[in-house]
Short mmCIF file of C-alpha atoms and ligand atoms in Angstrom, two decimals:
data_model
loop_
_atom_site.label_atom_id
_atom_site.label_comp_id
_atom_site.label_asym_id
_atom_site.label_seq_id
_atom_site.Cartn_x
_atom_site.Cartn_y
_atom_site.Cartn_z
CA MET A 163 108.18 97.64 83.21
CA PRO A 164 110.67 95.22 84.80
CA VAL A 165 112.58 92.68 82.74
CA ARG A 166 111.63 89.12 83.65
CA LEU A 167 114.22 86.43 82.94
CA LEU A 168 114.08 82.67 83.45
CA LEU A 169 117.19 80.49 83.71
CA ILE A 170 116.35 76.81 83.19
CA GLY A 171 118.71 74.39 84.97
CA ASP A 172 120.71 71.71 83.14
CA ILE A 173 118.43 70.03 80.59
CA VAL A 174 119.10 66.29 80.73
CA GLY A 175 118.33 64.06 77.74
CA LYS A 176 114.99 63.47 76.09
CA PRO A 177 112.84 63.74 79.26
CA GLY A 178 114.38 67.16 79.90
CA ARG A 179 113.83 68.33 76.32
CA GLN A 180 110.28 67.06 76.29
CA ILE A 181 109.25 68.97 79.40
CA VAL A 182 110.90 72.12 78.03
CA THR A 183 108.88 71.73 74.83
CA ARG A 184 105.65 71.22 76.82
CA ALA A 185 106.19 73.99 79.36
CA VAL A 186 108.21 76.93 78.06
CA ARG A 187 105.62 78.63 75.84
CA GLY A 188 103.05 78.46 78.63
CA LEU A 189 105.59 79.74 81.16
CA ARG A 190 106.33 82.68 78.88
CA ILE A 191 102.63 83.62 79.00
CA GLU A 192 101.89 82.80 82.64
CA GLU A 193 105.06 84.35 84.06
CA ARG A 194 105.22 87.26 81.55
CA LEU A 195 108.79 86.28 80.67
CA ASP A 196 110.88 88.53 78.46
CA LEU A 197 113.77 86.14 77.98
CA VAL A 198 114.35 82.44 78.58
CA VAL A 199 117.88 81.08 78.96
CA ALA A 200 118.64 77.38 79.41
CA ASN A 201 121.73 75.41 80.30
CA ALA A 202 121.85 72.62 77.73
CA GLU A 203 125.18 70.89 78.43
CA ASN A 204 123.39 67.56 79.08
CA ALA A 205 120.64 67.85 76.48
CA ALA A 206 121.97 65.24 74.01
CA GLY A 207 121.68 61.79 75.60
CA GLY A 208 122.80 63.27 78.94
CA SER A 209 126.03 64.81 77.67
CA GLY A 210 126.64 67.63 75.19
CA LEU A 211 124.42 69.21 72.57
CA THR A 212 123.86 68.62 68.84
CA PRO A 213 122.73 71.14 66.18
CA VAL A 214 119.37 69.31 65.86
CA ILE A 215 118.73 69.52 69.60
CA TYR A 216 119.86 73.15 69.65
CA ALA A 217 117.20 73.90 67.00
CA GLU A 218 114.62 71.90 69.00
CA LEU A 219 115.22 74.00 72.13
CA ILE A 220 115.12 77.31 70.25
CA ALA A 221 111.86 76.20 68.58
CA ALA A 222 110.47 75.37 72.04
CA GLY A 223 110.83 79.03 73.06
CA VAL A 224 114.34 79.18 74.55
CA ASP A 225 116.11 82.43 73.57
CA ALA A 226 119.67 81.61 74.59
CA ILE A 227 121.69 78.58 75.63
CA THR A 228 124.57 78.34 78.08
CA MET A 229 126.92 75.36 78.21
CA GLY A 230 129.18 73.91 80.88
CA ASP A 231 131.99 71.38 81.25
CA HIS A 232 130.26 69.01 78.76
CA VAL A 233 130.20 71.68 76.04
CA TYR A 234 132.40 69.82 73.52
CA ARG A 235 131.16 66.24 74.04
CA ARG A 236 129.63 66.33 70.51
CA ARG A 237 132.01 67.51 67.81
CA GLU A 238 129.15 68.50 65.52
CA ILE A 239 128.37 71.46 67.78
CA PHE A 240 131.72 73.25 67.18
CA ALA A 241 130.72 74.98 63.93
CA LEU A 242 127.33 75.99 65.29
CA MET A 243 128.94 77.49 68.39
CA GLN A 244 131.21 79.60 66.20
CA ARG A 245 128.34 80.74 63.97
CA GLU A 246 125.39 81.25 66.32
CA ARG A 247 125.07 84.12 68.78
CA LYS A 248 122.37 82.46 70.90
CA ILE A 249 124.76 80.01 72.55
CA VAL A 250 127.79 80.60 74.75
CA ARG A 251 130.68 78.49 76.03
CA PRO A 252 132.37 79.09 79.39
CA ALA A 253 134.15 82.45 79.29
CA ASN A 254 137.14 81.10 81.22
CA TYR A 255 138.01 78.60 78.46
CA PRO A 256 141.01 79.39 76.22
CA GLN A 257 140.46 82.16 73.68
CA ASP A 258 140.74 79.68 70.79
CA ALA A 259 138.07 77.31 72.16
CA PRO A 260 135.10 77.14 69.75
CA GLY A 261 132.22 79.49 70.50
CA HIS A 262 131.55 82.87 72.08
CA SER A 263 132.21 83.91 75.66
CA PHE A 264 129.12 86.13 75.92
CA THR A 265 126.06 87.21 73.97
CA VAL A 266 123.79 90.24 73.97
CA LEU A 267 120.15 89.61 73.08
CA ARG A 268 116.88 91.43 72.91
CA GLY A 269 113.87 89.47 74.08
CA ARG A 270 110.30 90.75 74.31
CA HIS A 271 111.53 93.71 76.39
CA PRO A 272 113.31 96.47 74.42
CA VAL A 273 116.41 96.57 76.64
CA PRO A 274 119.44 94.47 75.67
CA VAL A 275 120.34 91.55 77.93
CA ALA A 276 123.83 90.08 78.21
CA VAL A 277 124.28 86.40 79.03
CA PHE A 278 127.51 84.60 79.87
CA THR A 279 128.81 81.64 81.84
CA CYS A 280 132.02 80.56 83.60
CA LEU A 281 133.15 77.28 85.14
CA GLY A 282 134.04 77.01 88.80
CA ARG A 283 137.40 75.52 89.83
CA VAL A 284 136.60 73.08 92.64
CA PHE A 285 136.15 69.49 91.30
CA MET A 286 136.12 70.86 87.76
CA PRO A 287 138.53 70.72 84.81
CA PRO A 288 141.44 73.18 85.18
CA VAL A 289 140.41 76.54 83.74
CA ASP A 290 141.33 80.22 84.05
CA CYS A 291 140.22 82.15 87.12
CA PRO A 292 136.46 82.62 86.74
CA LEU A 293 136.50 85.88 88.71
CA GLN A 294 138.98 87.45 86.29
CA ALA A 295 137.18 85.96 83.28
CA ALA A 296 133.92 87.54 84.47
CA ASP A 297 135.71 90.89 84.78
CA ARG A 298 136.98 90.53 81.19
CA VAL A 299 133.46 89.84 79.92
CA LEU A 300 132.02 92.85 81.75
CA ALA A 301 134.76 95.08 80.28
CA MET A 302 133.79 93.91 76.75
CA LEU A 303 130.05 94.60 77.06
CA PRO A 304 128.60 97.65 75.28
CA ALA A 305 127.98 100.56 77.67
CA ASP A 306 124.18 100.47 77.20
CA VAL A 307 123.92 96.89 78.51
CA ARG A 308 122.75 97.05 82.12
CA VAL A 309 120.79 93.79 82.39
CA ILE A 310 123.31 90.97 82.74
CA LEU A 311 122.71 87.30 83.59
CA MET A 312 125.61 85.11 84.62
CA ASP A 313 125.20 81.33 84.76
CA PHE A 314 127.99 80.16 87.06
CA HIS A 315 128.59 76.51 86.31
CA ALA A 316 130.25 75.28 89.47
CA GLU A 317 130.33 72.36 91.88
CA ALA A 318 131.13 74.07 95.18
CA THR A 319 128.80 76.44 96.99
CA SER A 320 131.88 78.35 98.21
CA ASP A 321 132.86 79.04 94.57
CA MET A 322 129.31 80.19 93.92
CA GLN A 323 129.17 82.52 96.87
CA LEU A 324 132.55 84.02 95.94
CA MET A 325 131.27 84.77 92.45
CA GLY A 326 128.04 86.25 93.79
CA ARG A 327 129.93 88.63 96.08
CA HIS A 328 132.52 89.41 93.38
CA LEU A 329 129.84 90.51 90.90
CA ASP A 330 127.35 92.00 93.37
CA GLY A 331 126.19 95.35 92.04
CA ARG A 332 127.85 94.73 88.64
CA VAL A 333 125.45 92.14 87.15
CA SER A 334 121.72 91.55 87.54
CA ALA A 335 121.96 87.88 88.50
CA VAL A 336 124.48 85.17 89.33
CA LEU A 337 122.64 81.86 89.14
CA GLY A 338 124.31 78.49 89.41
CA THR A 339 124.04 75.34 87.32
CA HIS A 340 125.97 72.01 87.11
CA THR A 341 125.16 70.20 90.38
CA HIS A 342 121.64 69.27 89.13
CA VAL A 343 120.33 69.91 92.67
CA PRO A 344 118.53 73.18 93.48
CA THR A 345 119.56 75.19 96.50
CA ALA A 346 117.16 77.13 98.74
CA ASP A 347 119.39 80.19 99.14
CA GLU A 348 117.90 82.51 96.52
CA CYS A 349 118.28 86.13 97.56
CA ILE A 350 119.15 89.59 96.39
CA LEU A 351 122.63 90.59 97.55
CA PRO A 352 123.19 94.09 99.02
CA GLY A 353 124.39 95.58 95.70
CA GLY A 354 121.26 94.40 93.86
CA THR A 355 122.45 91.12 92.29
CA ALA A 356 120.04 88.18 92.42
CA PHE A 357 121.86 85.09 93.60
CA GLN A 358 121.32 81.34 93.95
CA CYS A 359 123.95 78.61 94.20
CA ASP A 360 122.12 76.23 91.84
CA VAL A 361 118.80 76.42 90.02
CA GLY A 362 118.53 72.62 89.69
CA MET A 363 118.00 70.10 86.89
CA THR A 364 115.46 69.84 84.09
CA GLY A 365 115.07 66.15 83.47
CA PRO A 366 114.08 62.87 85.12
CA HIS A 367 114.14 63.27 88.90
CA HIS A 368 113.69 59.56 89.72
CA SER A 369 117.41 59.22 89.11
CA ILE A 370 120.92 59.99 90.28
CA LEU A 371 121.43 63.47 88.82
CA GLY A 372 119.38 62.43 85.77
CA ARG A 373 120.91 58.96 85.22
CA ARG A 374 119.34 55.53 85.91
CA ILE A 375 119.68 54.69 89.61
CA ASP A 376 120.44 50.99 89.01
CA ARG A 377 123.30 51.73 86.61
CA VAL A 378 125.01 54.32 88.82
CA MET A 379 124.47 52.11 91.89
CA GLU A 380 126.04 49.07 90.19
CA THR A 381 129.18 50.98 89.27
CA ALA A 382 129.38 52.60 92.70
CA ARG A 383 129.10 49.21 94.45
CA THR A 384 131.23 47.04 92.16
CA PHE A 385 133.50 49.46 90.24
CA ARG A 386 132.30 47.67 87.08
CA PRO A 387 131.81 50.38 84.45
CA THR A 388 128.25 50.60 83.10
CA HIS A 389 126.57 52.94 80.66
CA PHE A 390 124.96 55.68 82.75
CA GLU A 391 121.78 55.79 80.71
CA VAL A 392 119.47 58.80 81.14
CA ALA A 393 116.54 57.91 83.45
CA SER A 394 112.96 58.31 82.32
CA GLN A 395 110.59 58.95 85.22
CA ASP A 396 109.32 62.06 86.98
CA ALA A 397 110.46 64.74 84.54
CA ARG A 398 110.53 68.21 86.04
CA LEU A 399 111.62 71.60 84.76
CA LEU A 400 113.60 73.47 87.40
CA GLY A 401 114.72 77.04 87.06
CA THR A 402 114.69 80.48 88.57
CA ILE A 403 112.92 83.67 87.53
CA VAL A 404 114.54 87.02 88.18
CA GLU A 405 112.82 90.38 87.89
CA ILE A 406 115.12 93.29 87.02
CA ASP A 407 114.80 97.07 86.87
CA PRO A 408 115.79 97.88 83.25
CA ASN A 409 117.15 101.33 84.16
CA THR A 410 119.58 100.21 86.87
CA GLY A 411 120.08 96.52 86.02
CA ARG A 412 119.39 95.71 89.67
CA ALA A 413 117.26 92.72 90.59
CA THR A 414 113.98 93.42 92.34
CA GLY A 415 112.79 89.82 92.73
CA ILE A 416 113.93 86.19 92.51
CA ARG A 417 111.84 83.03 92.65
CA ARG A 418 112.55 79.32 92.13
CA ILE A 419 110.17 77.35 89.93
CA CYS A 420 109.49 73.63 89.54
CA VAL A 421 107.20 72.41 86.77
CA ASP A 422 106.25 68.75 87.03
CA GLU A 423 104.52 66.76 84.30
CA SER A 424 100.97 67.67 85.30
CA ALA A 425 101.90 71.37 85.60
CA ALA A 426 103.49 71.13 82.14
CA ASP A 427 100.19 69.78 80.75
CA GLN A 428 98.37 72.74 82.29
CA LEU A 429 100.89 75.13 80.73
CA ALA A 430 100.39 73.47 77.34
CA ALA A 431 96.64 74.07 77.79
CA VAL A 432 97.37 77.77 78.48
CA VAL A 433 99.13 77.99 75.11
CA ASP A 434 96.26 76.22 73.32
CA ALA A 435 93.76 78.62 74.93
CA SER A 436 95.77 81.66 73.89
CA VAL A 437 96.09 80.37 70.30
CA MET A 438 92.30 79.80 70.22
CA GLN A 439 91.70 83.30 71.61
CA ARG A 440 93.92 84.89 68.97
CA LYS A 441 92.22 82.84 66.23
CA THR A 442 88.74 83.87 67.42
CA ARG A 443 89.83 87.52 67.62
CA SER A 444 91.21 87.51 64.08
CA GLU A 445 88.11 85.74 62.71
CA THR A 446 85.82 88.24 64.51
CA GLY A 447 87.96 91.02 63.04
CA LYS A 448 87.43 89.59 59.56
CA ASN A 449 83.64 89.58 60.00
CA LEU A 450 83.51 93.23 61.01
FE1 FE2 B 705 128.33 70.48 84.26
FE1 FE2 B 706 125.03 69.29 84.03
#
């Protein structure tokens, strides 16, 4: 049986969290997902993550969380990042930066899955070489880990393509986050690595990258600073599903997904139906 992984693109604010809560359990059933990973660097008010929101996302059915350049916007996350193994910081941050540079998890499928992230270097804060950082992570992974997902948090498509080619044949997937805009270049590279420059944003799409259009526009036109409040309309969950051969770690399929609000309601109904089915089955069992 293949391993089926979903990477959810940058979750932005409350609208992003709400659609994750409505959709993920249904997606797990409908798409037969073994593991769900989400980038949550914008989950708290559009920037950073708090322990309460971390717990909310895990309760919604997310197995692991990756972070990006906004990882330390909320100080209260430092201790949790040190303690928890379901969340990772960029692996090309300094060694003493709070948090772990990779994690190995077991989802519904029995094989272990490694997850890590690095920041790109174009239009990003200065960080270590992501190519070398990725090599260091791979050297640290236990030998039995063949299924590996890398979230490459980068601005430039050239950075993304470099990483995809650098890791081709050595990881199962290199999927991008950070730009909040999905790219239509999903493919499987010659060595068997699934690749996409950016999986997109999970949040309000009537916006500028998740923020209110009027606020961003005002600052862009007048240079007067405004609060870039998270927008509220047209929430969508964007992400990419990768299917992987557990014996080789090679990808056998990749597909973009977009769940809008009405699709999320349908997915919530799928969960309700499956709960009802299980309840009926256990009650019938009791009567026998
Ligand atoms: Fe980012
Ligand atoms: Fe982001």
